[in-house]
């Protein structure tokens, strides 16, 4: 029977027994290994502790690789015209941006890892609302799988970059790489499915802390090199915020279509919102599913040459178009 177990060892053993997560178990086991009296009588016990610790570490590593955490998982129900996920390294300003552009009460803090669950907020833009989702940071050490999932299911991504931090290129590159490993590829083109598991997400690089940096924006632009559009903002002075809103609306790839009843003016208050590429037929279905059965023709104003002519059903509508649906 091993003798001379220290109070520190016994306290750590108690913590191990009461631990509710693998992190706590690993911490307790490490403490037990450090404080166990090292003599012949405890050799078997030492080996046993090491084995248990190795097993837990392996499990954590597997979870990290597969992007599954076994921990909590969150899903944000989409609302408004589109959903944009905020990703980036710790302390890069994600929460500050969401707080500045939406009504969300999200925690802004001068230390990293302050956000640990998704916080949605609605950003008003002209006559529509775009949902921004504040997320925890993406780091090599510890990021729960659902964070990558949130970027995958969003319509577009805002990638936050601290203009005042010289380590931003490496930190942001890591974020891009970790997402790519999980088959979420960030790019400047329209969001799309690439194959059965890979998605591309249209991305805006948002340089934060413009007020604290003179040449940071040029460096961010150089790094982005045409991969992503770049916008610089300061939540302190408000500089760039309006531009940022517009650019976020642009990456959301939303088209607004207004409806008009025959013989009346168009309802310019409440647009229908669809994805870029939506056709006249998509609009009809969006307005009312049952209209499809009774549809005769659609008159269109706006899109390139259209000025009230009958529009082909496969014509792609454009932002600001007005439709007049004629039913049988
Ligand atoms: N001066 C200045 N400070 C900013 C700006 N944007 C963010 N900050 C500060 O940067 C710090 C971090 O901001 P957060 O918004 O909490 O960063 P985060 O990316 O959400 O951090 P995590 O959730 O921990 O990943 C806070 O102290 C902010 O006040 C900015 O434009 N100018
Ligand atoms: Mg945050």
CSV table of C-alpha atoms and ligand atoms in Angstrom, one decimal:
chain,number,residue,atom,x,y,z
A,1,UNK,CA,0.0,0.0,0.0
A,2,UNK,CA,1.6,3.3,-1.1
A,3,UNK,CA,2.4,5.5,1.9
A,4,UNK,CA,2.8,9.2,2.4
A,5,UNK,CA,0.2,10.5,0.0
A,6,UNK,CA,0.4,14.3,0.2
A,7,UNK,CA,-2.6,16.6,0.9
A,8,UNK,CA,-2.1,18.1,-2.6
A,9,UNK,CA,-2.4,14.6,-4.1
A,10,UNK,CA,-5.5,13.7,-2.1
A,11,UNK,CA,-7.1,17.0,-3.1
A,12,UNK,CA,-6.3,16.4,-6.8
A,13,UNK,CA,-7.8,12.9,-6.5
A,14,UNK,CA,-10.9,14.3,-5.1
A,15,UNK,CA,-11.1,16.8,-8.0
A,16,UNK,CA,-10.7,13.8,-10.4
A,17,UNK,CA,-13.6,12.0,-8.8
A,18,UNK,CA,-15.8,15.0,-9.1
A,19,UNK,CA,-14.7,16.2,-12.5
A,20,UNK,CA,-17.4,16.7,-15.1
A,21,UNK,CA,-15.2,17.3,-18.2
A,22,UNK,CA,-12.1,15.8,-19.7
A,23,UNK,CA,-10.3,19.0,-19.3
A,24,UNK,CA,-10.8,18.9,-15.5
A,25,UNK,CA,-9.9,15.2,-15.5
A,26,UNK,CA,-6.6,15.9,-17.3
A,27,UNK,CA,-5.8,18.8,-15.1
A,28,UNK,CA,-6.4,16.7,-11.9
A,29,UNK,CA,-4.4,13.7,-13.3
A,30,UNK,CA,-1.5,16.0,-14.1
A,31,UNK,CA,-1.6,17.4,-10.6
A,32,UNK,CA,-1.7,13.9,-9.1
A,33,UNK,CA,1.3,12.8,-11.2
A,34,UNK,CA,3.2,15.9,-10.1
A,35,UNK,CA,2.5,15.4,-6.4
A,36,UNK,CA,2.6,11.6,-6.0
A,37,UNK,CA,5.5,10.5,-3.8
A,38,UNK,CA,8.0,8.9,-6.2
A,39,UNK,CA,9.1,5.5,-4.7
A,40,UNK,CA,8.8,1.8,-5.4
A,41,UNK,CA,5.5,1.6,-3.6
A,42,UNK,CA,3.7,4.0,-5.9
A,43,UNK,CA,5.2,2.8,-9.2
A,44,UNK,CA,2.1,0.9,-10.3
A,45,UNK,CA,-0.1,3.8,-9.3
A,46,UNK,CA,2.1,6.2,-11.3
A,47,UNK,CA,1.9,4.0,-14.4
A,48,UNK,CA,-1.9,3.8,-14.0
A,49,UNK,CA,-2.2,7.6,-13.8
A,50,UNK,CA,0.0,8.1,-16.9
A,51,UNK,CA,-2.1,5.6,-18.8
A,52,UNK,CA,-5.4,7.4,-17.9
A,53,UNK,CA,-3.9,10.8,-18.8
A,54,UNK,CA,-2.6,9.5,-22.2
A,55,UNK,CA,-6.1,8.1,-23.0
A,56,UNK,CA,-7.8,11.4,-22.3
A,57,UNK,CA,-5.2,13.3,-24.3
A,58,UNK,CA,-5.7,11.0,-27.2
A,59,UNK,CA,-9.5,11.5,-27.0
A,60,UNK,CA,-9.1,15.3,-26.9
A,61,UNK,CA,-6.8,15.1,-30.0
A,62,UNK,CA,-9.3,13.0,-31.9
A,63,UNK,CA,-12.0,15.4,-31.1
A,64,UNK,CA,-9.9,18.3,-32.2
A,65,UNK,CA,-9.1,16.6,-35.5
A,66,UNK,CA,-12.6,15.6,-36.3
A,67,UNK,CA,-13.9,19.0,-35.3
A,68,UNK,CA,-16.3,17.3,-32.8
A,69,UNK,CA,-16.2,18.5,-29.3
A,70,UNK,CA,-18.6,16.3,-27.4
A,71,UNK,CA,-19.3,19.6,-25.7
A,72,UNK,CA,-22.2,21.9,-26.2
A,73,UNK,CA,-23.5,22.5,-29.7
A,74,UNK,CA,-25.4,25.6,-30.9
A,75,UNK,CA,-27.5,26.4,-33.9
A,76,UNK,CA,-28.8,29.9,-34.7
A,77,UNK,CA,-32.1,29.9,-36.4
A,78,UNK,CA,-31.7,32.2,-39.5
A,79,UNK,CA,-33.7,35.4,-39.5
A,80,UNK,CA,-34.0,38.3,-41.9
A,81,UNK,CA,-32.7,38.4,-45.5
A,82,UNK,CA,-29.4,36.5,-44.9
A,83,UNK,CA,-27.1,35.2,-42.1
A,84,UNK,CA,-23.5,36.2,-41.9
A,85,UNK,CA,-21.1,34.4,-39.5
A,86,UNK,CA,-18.3,36.3,-37.8
A,87,UNK,CA,-15.1,34.3,-37.6
A,88,UNK,CA,-11.5,35.3,-36.6
A,89,UNK,CA,-8.7,34.9,-34.1
A,90,UNK,CA,-9.2,35.7,-30.4
A,91,UNK,CA,-9.6,39.4,-29.5
A,92,UNK,CA,-9.8,40.5,-33.2
A,93,UNK,CA,-13.0,42.5,-32.6
A,94,UNK,CA,-15.8,40.2,-33.7
A,95,UNK,CA,-18.1,41.0,-30.8
A,96,UNK,CA,-17.3,44.8,-31.1
A,97,UNK,CA,-18.4,44.7,-34.7
A,98,UNK,CA,-21.7,42.9,-34.0
A,99,UNK,CA,-22.3,45.3,-31.1
A,100,UNK,CA,-21.7,48.3,-33.3
A,101,UNK,CA,-23.9,47.1,-36.2
A,102,UNK,CA,-26.8,45.4,-34.5
A,103,UNK,CA,-29.0,45.5,-31.4
A,104,UNK,CA,-27.3,42.4,-29.9
A,105,UNK,CA,-26.1,42.4,-26.4
A,106,UNK,CA,-22.8,40.6,-26.9
A,107,UNK,CA,-19.8,40.8,-24.6
A,108,UNK,CA,-16.8,42.9,-25.7
A,109,UNK,CA,-13.7,42.4,-23.6
A,110,UNK,CA,-10.1,43.5,-23.7
A,111,UNK,CA,-8.9,39.8,-23.3
A,112,UNK,CA,-9.2,36.9,-25.7
A,113,UNK,CA,-11.7,34.0,-25.6
A,114,UNK,CA,-14.5,36.2,-24.2
A,115,UNK,CA,-17.2,34.9,-26.5
A,116,UNK,CA,-18.1,31.2,-26.0
A,117,UNK,CA,-21.5,30.8,-27.6
A,118,UNK,CA,-23.2,32.3,-30.7
A,119,UNK,CA,-24.9,35.7,-30.3
A,120,UNK,CA,-27.1,36.7,-33.2
A,121,UNK,CA,-28.0,40.3,-33.9
A,122,UNK,CA,-30.0,42.0,-36.7
A,123,UNK,CA,-28.3,44.6,-38.8
A,124,UNK,CA,-30.7,47.0,-40.5
A,125,UNK,CA,-29.6,47.9,-44.0
A,126,UNK,CA,-31.9,50.2,-46.0
A,127,UNK,CA,-35.2,48.3,-46.1
A,128,UNK,CA,-34.0,44.9,-45.0
A,129,UNK,CA,-32.4,43.2,-42.0
A,130,UNK,CA,-29.3,41.0,-42.2
A,131,UNK,CA,-28.5,38.6,-39.3
A,132,UNK,CA,-24.9,38.8,-38.0
A,133,UNK,CA,-23.8,35.9,-35.7
A,134,UNK,CA,-21.0,36.6,-33.3
A,135,UNK,CA,-18.9,33.5,-32.6
A,136,UNK,CA,-16.1,32.3,-30.4
A,137,UNK,CA,-12.6,32.7,-31.8
A,138,UNK,CA,-11.0,30.0,-34.0
A,139,UNK,CA,-7.7,28.9,-32.6
A,140,UNK,CA,-5.4,25.9,-32.9
A,141,UNK,CA,-5.7,25.1,-29.2
A,142,UNK,CA,-9.4,24.8,-28.7
A,143,UNK,CA,-12.4,25.5,-30.9
A,144,UNK,CA,-15.6,23.5,-30.6
A,145,UNK,CA,-16.8,21.8,-33.8
A,146,UNK,CA,-20.1,23.8,-33.9
A,147,UNK,CA,-18.2,27.0,-34.6
A,148,UNK,CA,-17.0,25.6,-38.0
A,149,UNK,CA,-20.6,24.4,-38.5
A,150,UNK,CA,-21.9,27.9,-38.0
A,151,UNK,CA,-19.6,29.2,-40.8
A,152,UNK,CA,-20.8,26.4,-43.0
A,153,UNK,CA,-24.5,27.0,-42.6
A,154,UNK,CA,-24.2,30.8,-42.9
A,155,UNK,CA,-24.9,32.5,-46.2
A,156,UNK,CA,-21.6,34.5,-46.0
A,157,UNK,CA,-18.7,35.1,-43.7
A,158,UNK,CA,-17.1,38.2,-42.1
A,159,UNK,CA,-13.4,37.5,-41.3
A,160,UNK,CA,-12.1,39.7,-38.6
A,161,UNK,CA,-8.5,41.0,-38.6
A,162,UNK,CA,-6.9,43.2,-36.0
A,163,UNK,CA,-5.2,46.0,-38.0
A,164,UNK,CA,-3.1,47.0,-35.0
A,165,UNK,CA,-1.7,43.5,-34.3
A,166,UNK,CA,1.4,42.4,-36.3
A,167,UNK,CA,0.5,38.8,-35.8
A,168,UNK,CA,-2.8,39.1,-37.7
A,169,UNK,CA,-1.5,37.5,-40.9
A,170,UNK,CA,-0.5,34.3,-39.2
A,171,UNK,CA,-3.5,34.2,-36.9
A,172,UNK,CA,-6.0,34.9,-39.7
A,173,UNK,CA,-4.3,32.4,-42.1
A,174,UNK,CA,-4.7,29.8,-39.4
A,175,UNK,CA,-8.4,30.5,-39.2
A,176,UNK,CA,-8.7,30.2,-43.0
A,177,UNK,CA,-6.7,26.9,-42.9
A,178,UNK,CA,-8.7,25.4,-40.1
A,179,UNK,CA,-12.0,26.1,-41.8
A,180,UNK,CA,-10.6,24.6,-45.1
A,181,UNK,CA,-9.6,21.4,-43.2
A,182,UNK,CA,-13.2,21.2,-42.3
A,183,UNK,CA,-14.3,21.7,-45.9
A,184,UNK,CA,-15.4,25.3,-45.5
A,185,UNK,CA,-13.5,27.3,-48.0
A,186,UNK,CA,-13.5,31.1,-47.7
A,187,UNK,CA,-13.3,33.1,-51.0
A,188,UNK,CA,-14.4,36.2,-52.8
A,189,UNK,CA,-16.9,34.5,-55.1
A,190,UNK,CA,-20.5,33.6,-54.5
A,191,UNK,CA,-21.3,31.1,-51.7
A,192,UNK,CA,-21.9,27.6,-53.2
A,193,UNK,CA,-21.6,23.9,-52.7
A,194,UNK,CA,-18.4,22.7,-54.3
A,195,UNK,CA,-19.0,18.9,-53.8
A,196,UNK,CA,-20.9,16.7,-51.4
A,197,UNK,CA,-19.0,17.9,-48.4
A,198,UNK,CA,-17.1,21.1,-49.4
A,199,UNK,CA,-18.8,24.5,-49.4
A,200,UNK,CA,-17.4,27.9,-50.4
A,201,UNK,CA,-18.5,30.9,-48.4
A,202,UNK,CA,-18.3,34.4,-49.8
A,203,UNK,CA,-16.1,36.4,-47.4
A,204,UNK,CA,-15.4,40.0,-46.4
A,205,UNK,CA,-12.2,40.7,-44.6
A,206,UNK,CA,-13.0,43.3,-41.9
A,207,UNK,CA,-9.9,45.1,-40.6
A,208,UNK,CA,-10.7,46.3,-37.0
A,209,UNK,CA,-9.1,49.0,-34.9
A,210,UNK,CA,-8.5,51.3,-37.9
A,211,UNK,CA,-8.1,54.1,-35.3
A,212,UNK,CA,-5.0,52.5,-33.8
A,213,UNK,CA,-3.2,51.7,-37.0
A,214,UNK,CA,-1.7,53.7,-39.9
A,215,UNK,CA,-0.5,51.1,-42.3
A,216,UNK,CA,-2.4,48.1,-41.1
A,217,UNK,CA,-5.0,48.4,-43.8
A,218,UNK,CA,-2.5,48.3,-46.6
A,219,UNK,CA,-0.9,45.2,-45.0
A,220,UNK,CA,-4.3,43.5,-44.8
A,221,UNK,CA,-5.0,44.3,-48.4
A,222,UNK,CA,-1.6,42.9,-49.4
A,223,UNK,CA,-2.3,39.7,-47.5
A,224,UNK,CA,-5.7,39.4,-49.0
A,225,UNK,CA,-4.3,39.9,-52.4
A,226,UNK,CA,-7.6,39.7,-54.3
A,227,UNK,CA,-8.7,36.6,-52.3
A,228,UNK,CA,-11.3,38.7,-50.4
A,229,UNK,CA,-12.5,42.2,-50.5
A,230,UNK,CA,-11.2,44.3,-47.5
A,231,UNK,CA,-12.8,47.0,-45.5
A,232,UNK,CA,-11.3,48.9,-42.6
A,233,UNK,CA,-13.4,50.0,-39.6
A,234,UNK,CA,-13.1,51.5,-36.2
A,235,UNK,CA,-15.9,51.0,-33.6
A,236,UNK,CA,-14.2,53.8,-31.6
A,237,UNK,CA,-14.6,56.6,-34.2
A,238,UNK,CA,-17.3,55.0,-36.4
A,239,UNK,CA,-15.0,55.3,-39.4
A,240,UNK,CA,-15.8,52.7,-42.1
A,241,UNK,CA,-18.9,51.4,-40.4
A,242,UNK,CA,-21.4,52.5,-43.1
A,243,UNK,CA,-19.2,51.1,-45.8
A,244,UNK,CA,-18.8,47.9,-43.9
A,245,UNK,CA,-22.6,47.6,-43.7
A,246,UNK,CA,-23.0,48.0,-47.4
A,247,UNK,CA,-20.2,45.5,-48.1
A,248,UNK,CA,-21.8,43.0,-45.7
A,249,UNK,CA,-25.1,43.4,-47.6
A,250,UNK,CA,-23.2,42.8,-50.8
A,251,UNK,CA,-21.6,39.5,-49.7
A,252,UNK,CA,-25.0,38.3,-48.5
A,253,UNK,CA,-26.0,38.1,-52.2
A,254,UNK,CA,-29.5,39.2,-51.5
A,255,UNK,CA,-31.9,40.5,-54.2
A,256,UNK,CA,-34.8,42.5,-53.2
A,257,UNK,CA,-38.0,42.2,-55.3
A,258,UNK,CA,-41.0,44.5,-54.8
A,259,UNK,CA,-44.5,43.4,-55.7
A,260,UNK,CA,-47.2,45.3,-57.5
A,261,UNK,CA,-50.9,44.4,-57.8
A,262,UNK,CA,-52.3,45.0,-61.4
A,263,UNK,CA,-53.6,48.6,-61.7
A,264,UNK,CA,-51.9,49.7,-58.4
A,265,UNK,CA,-48.6,51.2,-57.4
A,266,UNK,CA,-45.8,48.9,-56.2
A,267,UNK,CA,-45.4,48.2,-52.5
A,268,UNK,CA,-41.9,49.7,-51.9
A,269,UNK,CA,-42.1,49.2,-48.2
A,270,UNK,CA,-41.6,45.5,-47.8
A,271,UNK,CA,-39.4,43.7,-50.4
A,272,UNK,CA,-39.3,40.0,-50.8
A,273,UNK,CA,-35.7,38.8,-50.4
A,274,UNK,CA,-34.2,36.0,-52.4
A,275,UNK,CA,-30.7,34.8,-53.2
A,276,UNK,CA,-28.8,36.2,-56.2
A,277,UNK,CA,-29.6,34.1,-59.2
A,278,UNK,CA,-33.3,33.6,-58.3
A,279,UNK,CA,-35.6,33.5,-61.3
A,280,UNK,CA,-39.0,35.0,-61.9
A,281,UNK,CA,-40.5,31.6,-61.2
A,282,UNK,CA,-38.7,31.5,-57.8
A,283,UNK,CA,-40.2,34.9,-56.9
A,284,UNK,CA,-43.7,33.6,-57.7
A,285,UNK,CA,-43.1,30.6,-55.6
A,286,UNK,CA,-41.6,32.7,-52.8
A,287,UNK,CA,-44.7,35.1,-52.8
A,288,UNK,CA,-47.1,32.2,-52.6
A,289,UNK,CA,-46.5,28.5,-53.3
A,290,UNK,CA,-50.1,28.0,-54.6
A,291,UNK,CA,-49.6,30.8,-57.2
A,292,UNK,CA,-47.5,28.4,-59.3
A,293,UNK,CA,-50.7,26.4,-60.2
A,294,UNK,CA,-52.6,29.5,-61.3
A,295,UNK,CA,-49.8,31.5,-62.9
A,296,UNK,CA,-50.5,33.1,-66.2
A,297,UNK,CA,-47.7,35.6,-66.6
A,298,UNK,CA,-45.5,38.1,-64.8
A,299,UNK,CA,-44.8,41.7,-65.8
A,300,UNK,CA,-41.4,43.0,-64.7
A,301,UNK,CA,-39.9,46.5,-64.2
A,302,UNK,CA,-36.3,47.1,-63.5
A,303,UNK,CA,-34.0,44.3,-64.7
A,304,UNK,CA,-31.9,45.6,-67.6
A,305,UNK,CA,-34.4,46.3,-70.4
A,306,UNK,CA,-37.6,45.4,-68.6
A,307,UNK,CA,-40.3,48.1,-68.3
A,308,UNK,CA,-43.5,46.2,-67.7
A,309,UNK,CA,-43.0,43.5,-70.4
A,310,UNK,CA,-43.8,39.8,-69.8
A,311,UNK,CA,-40.8,38.3,-68.3
A,312,UNK,CA,-39.5,34.8,-69.1
A,313,UNK,CA,-39.9,32.5,-66.1
A,314,UNK,CA,-36.2,31.6,-66.1
A,315,UNK,CA,-35.1,35.2,-66.1
A,316,UNK,CA,-32.9,36.0,-63.1
A,317,UNK,CA,-34.3,38.9,-61.2
A,318,UNK,CA,-32.1,41.8,-59.9
A,319,UNK,CA,-32.0,43.8,-56.8
A,320,UNK,CA,-34.8,46.4,-56.9
A,321,UNK,CA,-36.9,44.7,-59.5
A,322,UNK,CA,-40.7,45.1,-59.4
A,323,UNK,CA,-43.0,42.2,-60.3
A,324,UNK,CA,-46.7,42.1,-61.1
A,325,UNK,CA,-48.0,38.5,-60.9
A,326,UNK,CA,-51.0,37.7,-63.1
A,327,UNK,CA,-53.1,34.6,-62.0
A,328,UNK,CA,-55.8,32.7,-63.7
B,1,LIG,N1,-9.6,51.2,-30.4
B,1,LIG,C1,-10.3,50.2,-30.8
B,1,LIG,N2,-10.5,49.1,-30.1
B,1,LIG,C2,-11.3,48.1,-30.6
B,1,LIG,C3,-11.9,48.2,-31.8
B,1,LIG,N3,-12.6,47.0,-32.1
B,1,LIG,C4,-12.4,46.3,-31.0
B,1,LIG,N4,-11.6,46.9,-30.0
B,1,LIG,C5,-11.3,46.4,-28.7
B,1,LIG,O1,-10.7,45.1,-28.9
B,1,LIG,C6,-10.9,44.3,-27.8
B,1,LIG,C7,-11.5,43.0,-28.2
B,1,LIG,O2,-12.7,43.1,-28.8
B,1,LIG,P1,-13.8,42.0,-28.9
B,1,LIG,O3,-14.9,42.5,-29.8
B,1,LIG,O4,-14.2,41.5,-27.6
B,1,LIG,O5,-13.0,40.8,-29.7
B,1,LIG,P2,-13.5,39.4,-30.1
B,1,LIG,O6,-12.9,39.0,-31.4
B,1,LIG,O7,-15.0,39.3,-29.9
B,1,LIG,O8,-12.8,38.5,-29.0
B,1,LIG,P3,-13.1,37.0,-28.5
B,1,LIG,O9,-14.6,36.8,-28.4
B,1,LIG,O10,-12.4,36.8,-27.3
B,1,LIG,O11,-12.5,36.1,-29.6
B,1,LIG,C8,-11.9,45.1,-26.9
B,1,LIG,O12,-11.2,45.7,-25.8
B,1,LIG,C9,-12.4,46.2,-27.8
B,1,LIG,O13,-12.8,47.3,-27.1
B,1,LIG,C10,-11.7,49.3,-32.6
B,1,LIG,O14,-12.2,49.5,-33.8
B,1,LIG,N5,-10.9,50.3,-32.1
B,2,LIG,MG1,-16.1,38.0,-28.8
